[in-house]
Amino acid sequence: MSLGEIVAVLRRRWYVMVPLTLISLLAGAHLYRSVPVAYQSESSVALLDSTAVAELAPAFGNPIANAGGSLVVTADVLIRTLSGTDAARDLQGIGVTDPYTVGFAANTSGPMLTLTVTGTDRAKVLEETNKLTAFAGETLNALQAAAKVKPAYMVQTAPVVLPQTPVPQMKSRYQQVLGVVILGTTTAFTLSFLTDSLLAALRRRRAASAAPARGRGRRKPWGRQLDATALLSCYLALAFFIPSNLTLPGMGGVGTPANVFALLCLFWYLAAWITGRILPAPGTRLPRVVMCLLAFSVLGSYLANAMRGSSHKEVLAADRGLIGLLVWVSLVVLVSAGIQDRDRLDVLLRRAVVMGTVVAAIGFYDFFTATNIADSISIPGLKSGVAQITTLDRGSFTRPRSTTAQPLEFGGMLAILLPFAVQQAFDPVRRHLRAWRRWGPVVLMGGALPLTVSRTSIIGALIVVLVMVLRWKPERRWAAIGLLMGSVACFKVIIPGLIGTITALFASFLTNSDSSTQARTVKYSAIVPYLGERPLFGRGSGTFLPELFFFTDNQYMLTLAEMGLVGLLALLVLLFTGIHQGGAIRRLARTESDRELGQAFFASALVSLVIAATFDALSFPMFAGVFFLTIAAGGSYLGFIRRTAPQPATVESPCSSASQPPAARIRVPAP
């Protein structure tokens, strides 16, 4: 469906689009005038230990201060107490009636708390913040007195930042107004196309109305036919070449230009689907069904977050989680249902590999120049959604991140694209190309993985090698093993110390002497209390914020905390669906090229399954986008393969179609 056709439908159904859009604008204006401005005041309190702690534990006799051997645990106990219903009732008794939040101070690892009160009366908010700050110290003293702690051993509270002058919070007000306007405009857009489709079906004018649109396509550039491959190529360009930490203000990490474009593409697909111009290809339903399971778990966690009385930050984070879900759904639907031709799907995968190669080349530049090129990219209207991104070092090497937000995202994204680069290098259809065009992506992507000095990247590369190489014929397999050994030797000569640093990383991991590994494993047990509170649907998708809780560095643990057991099951089903699709493509393939393509999908999904345990993968927009795109592409390829696979013999048709010669992939190479 072209842009000219979309504009033509909206022009014909102006009596639907215009009134509903005006109503949404009026509703937004009324909401802006009627909703009062909220004011927010903050104060910070630090916990100070008593002088008696100079004695060896537990001789100083304070069980609260000795809980876990750190005042951080004491601060956590105080936060949970102040967030309880009993404390809320006591605060209401002393006049604190506005919503308040208590949590660890951002960007700190010590026992420092931030107390926040939000209300519509500026003077009252300041007074309530003072009362809440004093109440925090009284509550801590009461907890220790209940534990029969002597006054000399009590932990004390010390105000670090006094209650600040309340500042207006216009962001939430604008978000509500914008939400009403977007909802009304989206409804008007959808109803316009639904009305046009119904009227066209009743009057039998679909063919007559399509002819003028084709005529306009010859005269106007915006009348050219758009397809899902062209739109997804634009999405990949935005995702790869605009640093993923740059987002639209107020949308957080999900507000990247690529994600916003993906949401617009979803509206394009809905318009084309409602008017009957696009029908999902047969046999491509599996990834969409699995996405329905994931969507159900995300919506369930969103309701669970709404029912538990969460803080304002968690509510906004849950809203961003829904936006992220819509982006993922858009990618899966566009790839699996929007692409009707296998050649166009091949084009999309080749473009993804080429763009990934450019990102890998930028990573080489970052590594050898000890810089991050993304830091010098500034786009008007966008701001960094990740605080304090700096150049990361490990050993004596700079860990590149190219245009991604973190070296782990950089390595993970390249690891799931590398199998397709290898498959395309061996594809007979591309033999007419020069060797550097076929093998350049493999060399750059595979070579960039060790430069991240990360266990995640090395594990991903090893999985690709094991899955791809072991299925090759002996002559190709031994040649590949020889090239890999030669590559290791080249890295050892060209970049002295890199191989030794990577080897030391794995050695410390196996001996459990690595501080980063120990920090991660300690957090695993800290997830259990949150899972025990809400085991089925968790606290809410996207609400386990590092500034409120801690980094998990494990997608499965993060999913358990945010979406519970149901969300973890849905995520595992999605990952194993990708593995199943790759294996099914290989089993049903009739050519060696298609078998290698199925093996590439199998390797990519297996890499995602394993490295998701090494970092919170779906929190990074570029990795998440490429992951869902490859999962949906596997389902689409499986549908194409099944439609061309030989049918089994039956009583009515004893001659199987396998006796017929296989349909060859005939493509004319571009000059």
XYZ file of C-alpha atoms in Angstrom:
671
model
C 0.000 0.000 0.000
C 1.519 3.309 -1.092
C 1.499 6.621 0.732
C -0.727 8.019 -2.013
C -3.339 5.317 -1.342
C -3.241 6.016 2.397
C -3.773 9.735 1.812
C -6.570 8.961 -0.669
C -8.416 6.797 1.866
C -8.106 9.450 4.561
C -9.343 12.100 2.133
C -12.347 10.015 1.098
C -13.268 9.208 4.702
C -12.653 12.689 6.078
C -16.029 12.571 7.826
C -14.569 9.856 10.084
C -11.006 11.106 10.469
C -11.594 14.815 11.005
C -14.354 14.705 13.681
C -12.626 12.060 15.798
C -9.302 13.888 15.542
C -10.944 17.164 16.604
C -12.645 15.392 19.512
C -9.306 13.976 20.668
C -7.696 17.438 20.441
C -10.531 19.004 22.418
C -10.338 16.227 24.990
C -6.598 16.796 25.304
C -7.109 20.543 25.745
C -9.769 19.930 28.386
C -7.503 17.486 30.191
C -4.660 20.000 30.114
C -6.848 22.661 31.729
C -8.597 20.410 34.240
C -5.673 18.307 35.513
C -3.830 20.222 38.233
C -0.077 20.634 38.135
C 1.744 18.155 40.377
C 4.659 19.316 42.526
C 7.458 17.087 43.783
C 9.912 17.506 46.633
C 12.825 15.242 47.541
C 15.176 14.717 50.449
C 18.057 12.303 50.973
C 18.916 10.475 54.177
C 22.064 8.452 54.926
C 22.409 5.747 57.552
C 25.340 6.140 59.930
C 26.575 3.302 62.097
C 27.170 3.652 65.799
C 30.633 4.053 67.291
C 30.325 0.649 68.929
C 30.732 -1.174 65.635
C 34.460 -0.891 66.050
C 34.105 -4.130 68.046
C 34.075 -7.347 66.096
C 30.697 -8.593 64.917
C 28.436 -9.769 66.392
C 29.791 -8.514 69.722
C 28.345 -5.030 69.259
C 24.868 -6.550 69.680
C 22.859 -4.854 66.933
C 21.156 -7.536 64.796
C 19.709 -5.000 62.360
C 23.053 -3.357 61.608
C 24.638 -6.799 61.290
C 21.971 -8.164 58.924
C 24.094 -9.327 56.032
C 27.067 -7.428 57.427
C 26.148 -4.196 55.648
C 24.021 -1.126 56.321
C 22.612 -1.557 52.807
C 20.495 -4.373 54.191
C 19.442 -2.106 57.058
C 18.416 0.521 54.542
C 16.425 -2.104 52.626
C 14.596 -3.066 55.826
C 13.750 0.595 56.455
C 12.533 1.065 52.848
C 10.239 -1.939 53.089
C 8.875 -0.737 56.421
C 8.165 2.793 55.166
C 6.511 1.366 52.038
C 4.137 -0.819 54.056
C 0.490 -0.151 54.836
C 1.110 0.386 58.557
C 3.601 3.170 57.866
C 1.227 4.741 55.342
C -1.542 4.765 57.932
C 0.745 6.347 60.532
C 1.872 8.984 58.032
C -1.718 9.856 57.214
C -2.259 10.399 60.911
C 0.440 13.069 61.004
C -0.751 14.767 57.814
C 1.166 13.055 54.963
C -1.762 12.301 52.649
C -0.123 12.794 49.250
C 1.621 9.907 47.438
C 5.187 9.311 48.559
C 8.008 6.970 47.567
C 11.039 5.696 49.441
C 13.977 4.037 47.675
C 17.706 3.846 47.343
C 19.338 6.983 46.008
C 20.225 6.807 42.327
C 23.826 6.062 41.282
C 24.927 4.992 44.738
C 25.839 1.674 46.303
C 25.755 2.812 49.923
C 22.973 3.060 52.531
C 21.490 6.301 51.203
C 17.736 6.798 50.772
C 15.715 9.220 48.669
C 12.324 10.313 50.005
C 9.894 11.824 47.501
C 6.448 13.375 47.958
C 4.195 14.369 45.053
C 1.078 16.524 45.353
C -0.821 19.459 43.906
C -0.260 21.942 46.776
C 3.293 23.295 46.740
C 3.412 24.362 50.400
C 1.788 21.153 51.603
C 4.236 19.008 49.636
C 7.205 20.716 51.302
C 5.664 20.251 54.738
C 4.922 16.585 54.056
C 8.490 15.990 52.885
C 9.802 17.350 56.190
C 7.430 15.097 58.108
C 8.394 12.047 56.021
C 12.101 12.697 56.600
C 11.611 12.926 60.351
C 9.327 9.886 60.330
C 12.046 7.809 58.626
C 14.443 8.410 61.531
C 11.735 7.680 64.099
C 10.822 4.430 62.324
C 14.436 3.256 62.299
C 14.736 3.955 66.020
C 11.490 2.112 66.657
C 12.708 -0.939 64.732
C 15.896 -1.078 66.750
C 14.073 -0.510 70.019
C 11.744 -3.407 69.188
C 14.854 -5.558 68.669
C 16.109 -4.472 72.129
C 19.176 -2.705 70.769
C 20.967 -0.550 73.279
C 21.028 3.155 72.422
C 24.813 3.110 72.113
C 24.601 0.573 69.308
C 21.752 2.088 67.314
C 22.119 3.061 63.668
C 21.279 6.707 63.111
C 19.848 8.665 60.197
C 21.549 11.808 58.948
C 19.898 14.151 56.416
C 22.232 14.584 53.477
C 19.926 16.661 51.255
C 17.286 18.676 53.087
C 13.734 18.756 51.652
C 13.952 20.661 48.397
C 11.598 23.348 47.167
C 8.810 21.545 45.267
C 9.175 21.738 41.507
C 6.291 21.337 39.027
C 6.075 17.976 37.249
C 4.780 18.947 33.825
C 6.011 15.747 32.228
C 3.199 13.557 33.566
C 0.624 16.158 32.581
C 1.920 16.308 29.011
C 2.031 12.525 28.853
C -1.640 12.260 29.776
C -2.641 14.845 27.199
C -0.481 13.228 24.529
C -1.913 9.807 25.382
C -5.485 11.033 24.854
C -4.591 12.708 21.539
C -2.711 9.638 20.261
C -5.535 7.316 21.273
C -8.145 9.452 19.508
C -6.061 9.893 16.360
C -5.263 6.180 16.193
C -8.932 5.298 16.572
C -9.875 7.744 13.831
C -7.186 6.348 11.534
C -8.314 2.747 12.067
C -12.019 3.510 11.674
C -11.348 5.443 8.455
C -9.786 2.418 6.790
C -12.379 0.056 8.239
C -15.171 2.238 6.835
C -13.471 2.432 3.460
C -13.049 -1.336 3.330
C -16.678 -2.027 4.225
C -18.019 0.466 1.687
C -15.725 -0.878 -1.029
C -16.915 -4.427 -0.352
C -20.590 -3.426 -0.438
C -20.335 -1.398 -3.655
C -17.947 -3.757 -5.464
C -15.547 -0.892 -6.218
C -12.230 -2.268 -4.952
C -10.726 -2.727 -8.430
C -11.997 0.638 -9.642
C -10.587 2.474 -6.621
C -7.189 0.784 -6.937
C -6.679 1.838 -10.561
C -6.378 5.599 -9.891
C -3.902 4.874 -7.133
C -1.680 2.977 -9.576
C -1.934 5.855 -12.030
C -0.832 8.321 -9.397
C 2.106 6.015 -8.578
C 3.617 6.734 -11.991
C 3.474 10.474 -11.557
C 4.286 11.068 -7.900
C 7.198 9.676 -5.909
C 4.961 9.077 -2.865
C 2.651 6.945 -5.012
C 5.191 4.136 -5.351
C 4.135 0.863 -3.798
C 5.595 0.287 -0.360
C 6.209 -3.199 0.955
C 7.271 -4.598 4.299
C 10.861 -5.178 3.143
C 11.369 -1.499 2.291
C 9.894 -0.376 5.614
C 11.923 -2.894 7.620
C 15.068 -1.802 5.779
C 14.414 1.764 6.940
C 13.902 0.423 10.468
C 17.249 -1.391 10.370
C 19.005 1.723 9.079
C 17.598 3.792 11.946
C 18.410 1.078 14.493
C 21.995 0.477 13.324
C 23.191 3.944 12.401
C 21.579 6.099 15.115
C 23.167 5.288 18.503
C 20.662 3.257 20.478
C 21.170 5.415 23.571
C 19.659 8.442 21.759
C 15.921 8.554 22.389
C 13.006 10.942 22.212
C 12.543 12.913 25.442
C 10.097 11.372 27.896
C 10.053 7.884 26.352
C 13.080 6.333 28.033
C 15.043 3.542 26.402
C 12.174 2.474 24.115
C 11.908 5.896 22.490
C 14.566 5.364 19.833
C 13.758 6.667 16.335
C 13.812 3.074 15.065
C 11.162 1.993 17.572
C 8.952 4.970 16.765
C 9.265 4.143 13.064
C 8.332 0.515 13.796
C 5.122 1.683 15.492
C 4.249 3.779 12.427
C 4.902 0.726 10.248
C 2.411 -1.205 12.363
C -0.263 1.363 11.459
C 0.698 0.941 7.790
C 0.212 -2.804 8.044
C -3.142 -2.423 9.809
C -4.345 -0.065 7.081
C -3.242 -2.471 4.336
C -4.684 -5.498 6.153
C -8.060 -3.881 6.858
C -8.469 -2.851 3.217
C -7.520 -6.332 2.015
C -4.303 -5.353 0.237
C -2.144 -7.659 2.397
C -3.039 -11.138 3.577
C -0.658 -13.159 5.794
C 1.214 -15.799 3.842
C 0.131 -19.391 4.586
C 2.222 -21.349 7.064
C 3.719 -18.307 8.826
C 1.446 -18.282 11.867
C 3.834 -19.815 14.428
C 5.870 -16.699 15.404
C 2.697 -14.622 15.704
C 1.076 -17.232 17.969
C 4.148 -17.278 20.209
C 4.124 -13.477 20.326
C 0.529 -13.671 21.547
C 1.770 -15.736 24.511
C 4.454 -13.157 25.266
C 1.921 -10.325 24.907
C -0.407 -12.109 27.339
C 2.362 -12.349 29.934
C 3.318 -8.666 29.482
C -0.306 -7.532 29.837
C -0.744 -9.748 32.896
C 2.340 -8.219 34.514
C 1.050 -4.733 33.640
C -2.199 -5.450 35.491
C -0.229 -6.915 38.397
C 1.786 -3.705 38.601
C -1.405 -1.611 38.568
C -2.950 -3.665 41.376
C -0.062 -3.496 43.840
C 0.070 0.293 44.294
C 3.425 0.881 42.631
C 5.391 4.114 42.585
C 5.139 6.719 39.841
C 8.462 5.643 38.329
C 7.290 2.058 38.138
C 4.019 3.089 36.483
C 5.916 5.008 33.802
C 8.280 2.074 33.360
C 5.323 -0.282 32.891
C 3.924 2.060 30.229
C 7.269 1.949 28.447
C 7.124 -1.837 28.671
C 3.849 -1.797 26.737
C 5.409 0.431 24.076
C 8.297 -2.014 23.769
C 5.823 -4.877 23.359
C 4.095 -3.038 20.510
C 7.466 -2.559 18.798
C 8.242 -6.276 19.067
C 4.786 -7.194 17.799
C 5.209 -4.799 14.889
C 8.486 -6.426 13.815
C 7.099 -9.959 14.058
C 3.911 -9.080 12.168
C 5.690 -7.124 9.410
C 8.227 -9.881 8.745
C 6.030 -12.969 9.101
C 2.774 -11.606 7.650
C 3.825 -8.590 5.592
C 6.482 -10.149 3.335
C 4.764 -12.176 0.606
C 7.761 -13.012 -1.595
C 10.760 -15.072 -0.582
C 13.120 -13.008 -2.723
C 12.130 -9.911 -0.745
C 12.865 -11.785 2.486
C 16.305 -12.683 1.130
C 16.861 -9.009 0.371
C 15.948 -8.064 3.948
C 18.404 -10.548 5.471
C 21.198 -9.416 3.138
C 20.579 -5.792 4.084
C 20.645 -6.710 7.783
C 24.023 -8.408 7.329
C 25.446 -5.469 5.356
C 24.319 -2.936 7.967
C 25.649 -5.141 10.754
C 28.973 -5.231 8.931
C 29.126 -1.431 8.968
C 28.438 -1.437 12.707
C 31.242 -3.980 13.167
C 33.625 -1.789 11.153
C 32.819 1.143 13.435
C 33.666 -1.139 16.357
C 37.125 -1.754 14.882
C 37.646 2.012 14.712
C 36.576 2.421 18.339
C 38.920 -0.346 19.495
C 42.078 0.847 17.765
C 41.503 4.545 18.495
C 40.364 3.945 22.118
C 37.261 6.098 21.581
C 33.527 5.710 21.114
C 32.352 7.282 17.898
C 28.769 7.283 19.174
C 29.724 9.852 21.815
C 30.389 12.420 19.094
C 27.001 11.882 17.399
C 24.401 14.452 18.406
C 20.982 14.674 16.768
C 18.656 17.616 17.504
C 15.556 16.525 19.394
C 17.152 13.371 20.815
C 18.853 12.919 24.135
C 20.748 10.094 25.764
C 18.402 7.645 27.501
C 21.296 5.916 29.302
C 23.054 7.916 31.978
C 26.807 8.308 32.060
C 27.880 6.240 29.068
C 31.648 6.234 29.054
C 34.425 4.319 27.352
C 34.748 0.941 29.063
C 38.103 -0.744 29.530
C 39.084 -4.273 30.453
C 42.730 -4.974 31.009
C 44.608 -2.614 28.715
C 41.967 -2.689 25.959
C 39.085 -0.380 25.159
C 35.852 -2.293 24.750
C 34.083 -0.961 21.633
C 30.337 -0.485 21.496
C 30.039 1.168 18.061
C 26.506 2.620 17.783
C 25.066 0.370 20.480
C 24.505 1.341 24.099
C 26.924 -1.169 25.631
C 29.680 -3.588 24.510
C 27.503 -6.542 25.523
C 24.767 -5.372 23.159
C 27.360 -4.887 20.424
C 28.729 -8.408 20.790
C 25.319 -10.049 21.201
C 23.886 -8.371 18.110
C 26.852 -9.410 15.961
C 26.716 -12.971 17.305
C 23.119 -13.522 16.150
C 23.851 -12.002 12.706
C 27.116 -13.885 12.109
C 25.447 -17.213 11.057
C 23.579 -15.430 8.264
C 26.785 -13.781 7.048
C 28.404 -17.220 6.825
C 25.376 -18.689 5.017
C 25.298 -15.851 2.491
C 29.021 -16.247 1.823
C 28.453 -19.874 0.757
C 25.179 -19.195 -1.089
C 25.546 -20.355 -4.745
C 23.336 -17.456 -5.849
C 26.086 -15.025 -4.763
C 29.053 -16.823 -6.319
C 29.244 -14.252 -9.087
C 30.258 -11.637 -6.518
C 33.861 -10.991 -5.634
C 35.325 -12.747 -2.624
C 35.663 -9.583 -0.546
C 31.954 -8.849 -0.932
C 30.977 -12.345 0.169
C 33.511 -12.860 2.955
C 33.970 -9.270 4.144
C 30.939 -9.414 6.489
C 32.155 -12.713 7.988
C 35.639 -11.335 8.643
C 34.463 -8.028 10.123
C 31.687 -9.487 12.294
C 33.712 -12.459 13.479
C 36.769 -10.301 14.083
C 34.834 -7.691 16.062
C 33.549 -10.238 18.597
C 36.883 -10.790 20.437
C 37.515 -7.035 20.498
C 34.715 -6.579 23.024
C 36.817 -8.552 25.565
C 33.598 -10.133 26.772
C 32.642 -13.677 27.687
C 29.256 -13.094 26.049
C 30.806 -12.452 22.637
C 33.204 -15.387 22.835
C 30.439 -17.767 23.911
C 28.269 -16.565 21.029
C 31.115 -17.042 18.534
C 31.852 -20.551 19.853
C 28.201 -21.565 19.510
C 28.131 -20.330 15.914
C 31.300 -22.289 15.122
C 30.067 -25.500 16.763
C 26.624 -25.399 15.156
C 27.706 -24.317 11.671
C 31.099 -25.969 11.182
C 30.212 -29.414 12.514
C 27.439 -29.786 9.925
C 29.692 -29.059 6.975
C 31.364 -31.589 4.731
C 34.819 -32.757 5.899
C 36.802 -30.768 3.341
C 35.029 -27.519 4.191
C 35.091 -28.290 7.913
C 38.863 -28.834 8.113
C 39.507 -25.754 6.014
C 37.357 -23.704 8.390
C 39.150 -25.112 11.456
C 42.496 -24.210 9.892
C 41.313 -20.659 9.186
C 40.051 -20.282 12.759
C 43.379 -21.387 14.199
C 45.167 -19.008 11.858
C 42.854 -16.189 12.952
C 43.706 -16.821 16.616
C 47.389 -16.685 15.765
C 46.892 -13.412 13.874
C 45.078 -11.857 16.838
C 47.914 -12.949 19.116
C 50.494 -11.265 16.882
C 48.581 -8.133 15.821
C 46.988 -7.404 19.231
C 49.384 -8.703 21.907
C 47.705 -9.641 25.172
C 44.134 -9.864 23.840
C 43.977 -13.666 23.737
C 45.581 -13.859 27.181
C 43.053 -11.411 28.635
C 40.139 -13.420 27.207
C 41.632 -16.670 28.500
C 42.052 -15.138 31.953
C 38.374 -14.088 31.888
C 37.218 -17.664 31.411
C 39.771 -19.020 33.893
C 38.520 -16.674 36.613
C 34.958 -17.620 35.733
C 35.638 -21.349 36.088
C 37.428 -20.846 39.412
C 34.760 -18.399 40.656
C 37.427 -15.812 41.385
C 36.077 -13.103 39.094
C 34.494 -10.165 40.919
C 31.947 -9.468 38.163
C 30.799 -13.104 38.164
C 30.496 -13.125 41.945
C 28.494 -9.901 41.874
C 26.050 -11.457 39.401
C 25.585 -14.736 41.242
C 24.973 -12.922 44.524
C 22.080 -11.051 42.897
C 20.378 -14.271 41.837
C 19.340 -15.057 45.389
C 18.167 -11.458 45.834
C 15.522 -12.045 43.127
C 13.823 -14.778 45.181
C 11.973 -12.426 47.598
C 10.496 -10.443 44.692
C 9.466 -13.658 42.946
C 7.876 -14.921 46.159
C 5.701 -11.814 46.394
C 4.182 -12.242 42.899
C 5.197 -15.593 41.415
C 2.865 -15.728 38.389
C 3.008 -12.334 36.660
C 5.764 -10.537 38.575
C 5.995 -6.851 39.426
C 5.374 -5.511 35.909
C 7.284 -5.501 32.647
C 10.066 -2.916 32.713
C 9.541 -1.948 36.386
C 12.647 -3.594 37.877
C 14.644 -0.406 37.446
C 18.324 -0.362 38.446
C 17.902 2.998 40.176
C 15.196 1.479 42.391
C 16.602 -2.032 42.774
C 19.766 -3.383 41.114
C 21.182 -4.665 37.835
C 20.400 -8.324 37.161
C 22.720 -8.916 34.164
C 20.557 -11.933 33.342
C 17.471 -11.759 31.123
C 15.894 -14.809 32.718
C 16.245 -13.429 36.242
C 14.954 -10.060 35.099
C 11.961 -11.730 33.442
C 11.230 -13.653 36.645
C 11.181 -10.443 38.665
C 9.144 -8.435 36.141
C 6.793 -11.015 34.567
C 6.972 -13.994 36.911
C 6.865 -17.640 35.942
C 4.339 -16.998 33.164
C 6.635 -14.463 31.503
C 9.670 -16.725 31.832
C 7.728 -19.586 30.237
C 6.622 -17.336 27.358
C 10.209 -16.169 26.778
C 11.527 -19.742 26.742
C 8.789 -20.802 24.324
C 9.803 -17.935 22.031
C 13.474 -18.930 22.121
C 12.803 -22.617 21.540
C 10.418 -21.686 18.717
C 13.345 -20.058 16.936
C 15.426 -23.222 17.416
C 12.533 -25.381 16.164
C 12.089 -23.214 13.067
C 15.745 -23.556 12.140
C 15.653 -27.332 12.542
C 12.401 -27.623 10.573
C 13.797 -25.551 7.693
C 16.833 -27.831 7.524
C 14.698 -31.004 7.560
C 12.281 -29.806 4.869
C 14.847 -28.065 2.637
C 15.328 -29.475 -0.857
C 18.592 -27.678 -1.635
C 21.882 -27.458 0.216
C 21.598 -23.667 0.344
C 18.275 -23.890 2.182
C 19.709 -26.458 4.591
C 22.500 -24.070 5.504
C 19.941 -21.309 5.919
C 18.010 -23.465 8.382
C 21.239 -24.163 10.244
C 21.890 -20.415 10.408
C 18.490 -19.812 12.006
C 19.168 -22.686 14.419
C 22.553 -21.207 15.414
C 21.174 -17.679 15.789
C 18.326 -18.810 18.067
C 20.674 -20.988 20.128
C 23.044 -18.050 20.592
C 20.129 -15.926 21.843
C 19.082 -18.689 24.239
C 22.524 -18.959 25.820
C 23.736 -15.357 25.951
C 20.419 -14.178 27.426
C 21.787 -15.620 30.674
C 24.813 -13.306 30.531
C 23.086 -9.901 30.262
C 19.605 -8.357 30.235
C 19.340 -8.733 26.471
C 15.824 -7.431 25.782
C 16.544 -4.194 27.660
C 18.745 -3.079 24.737
C 16.693 -1.863 21.739
C 19.114 -2.824 18.939
C 19.622 -6.383 20.168
C 15.905 -6.844 20.851
C 14.979 -5.558 17.387
C 17.394 -7.871 15.571
C 16.342 -10.809 17.766
C 12.624 -10.496 17.036
C 13.313 -9.806 13.349
C 15.306 -13.045 12.996
C 12.692 -15.063 14.918
C 9.953 -13.787 12.600
C 12.132 -14.330 9.504
C 12.617 -17.953 10.535
C 8.840 -18.432 10.699
C 8.387 -16.776 7.317
C 11.087 -18.915 5.676
C 9.554 -22.027 7.221
C 6.234 -21.147 5.589
C 7.907 -20.737 2.189
C 9.793 -24.034 2.583
C 6.668 -25.934 3.629
C 4.713 -24.717 0.611
C 7.407 -26.035 -1.738
C 8.123 -29.263 0.209
C 6.975 -32.578 -1.371
C 3.580 -33.798 -0.176
C 3.257 -37.340 1.200
C 1.524 -39.932 -0.936
C -2.145 -40.663 -0.165
C -4.735 -43.191 -1.379
C -6.333 -40.611 -3.669
C -2.907 -39.441 -4.921
C -0.485 -42.406 -4.763
C 2.191 -40.520 -6.703
C 4.034 -38.235 -4.320
C 5.106 -34.844 -5.526
C 8.641 -35.853 -4.555
C 8.909 -37.525 -7.944
C 8.722 -34.144 -9.572
C 11.972 -32.188 -10.016
C 12.568 -29.615 -7.269
C 11.877 -26.030 -8.100
C 15.191 -24.260 -8.431
C 15.768 -20.810 -7.088
C 16.241 -18.938 -10.353
C 17.475 -15.424 -9.867
C 19.190 -13.176 -12.349
C 22.244 -11.532 -10.772
C 22.222 -7.774 -10.773
C 24.796 -6.146 -13.049
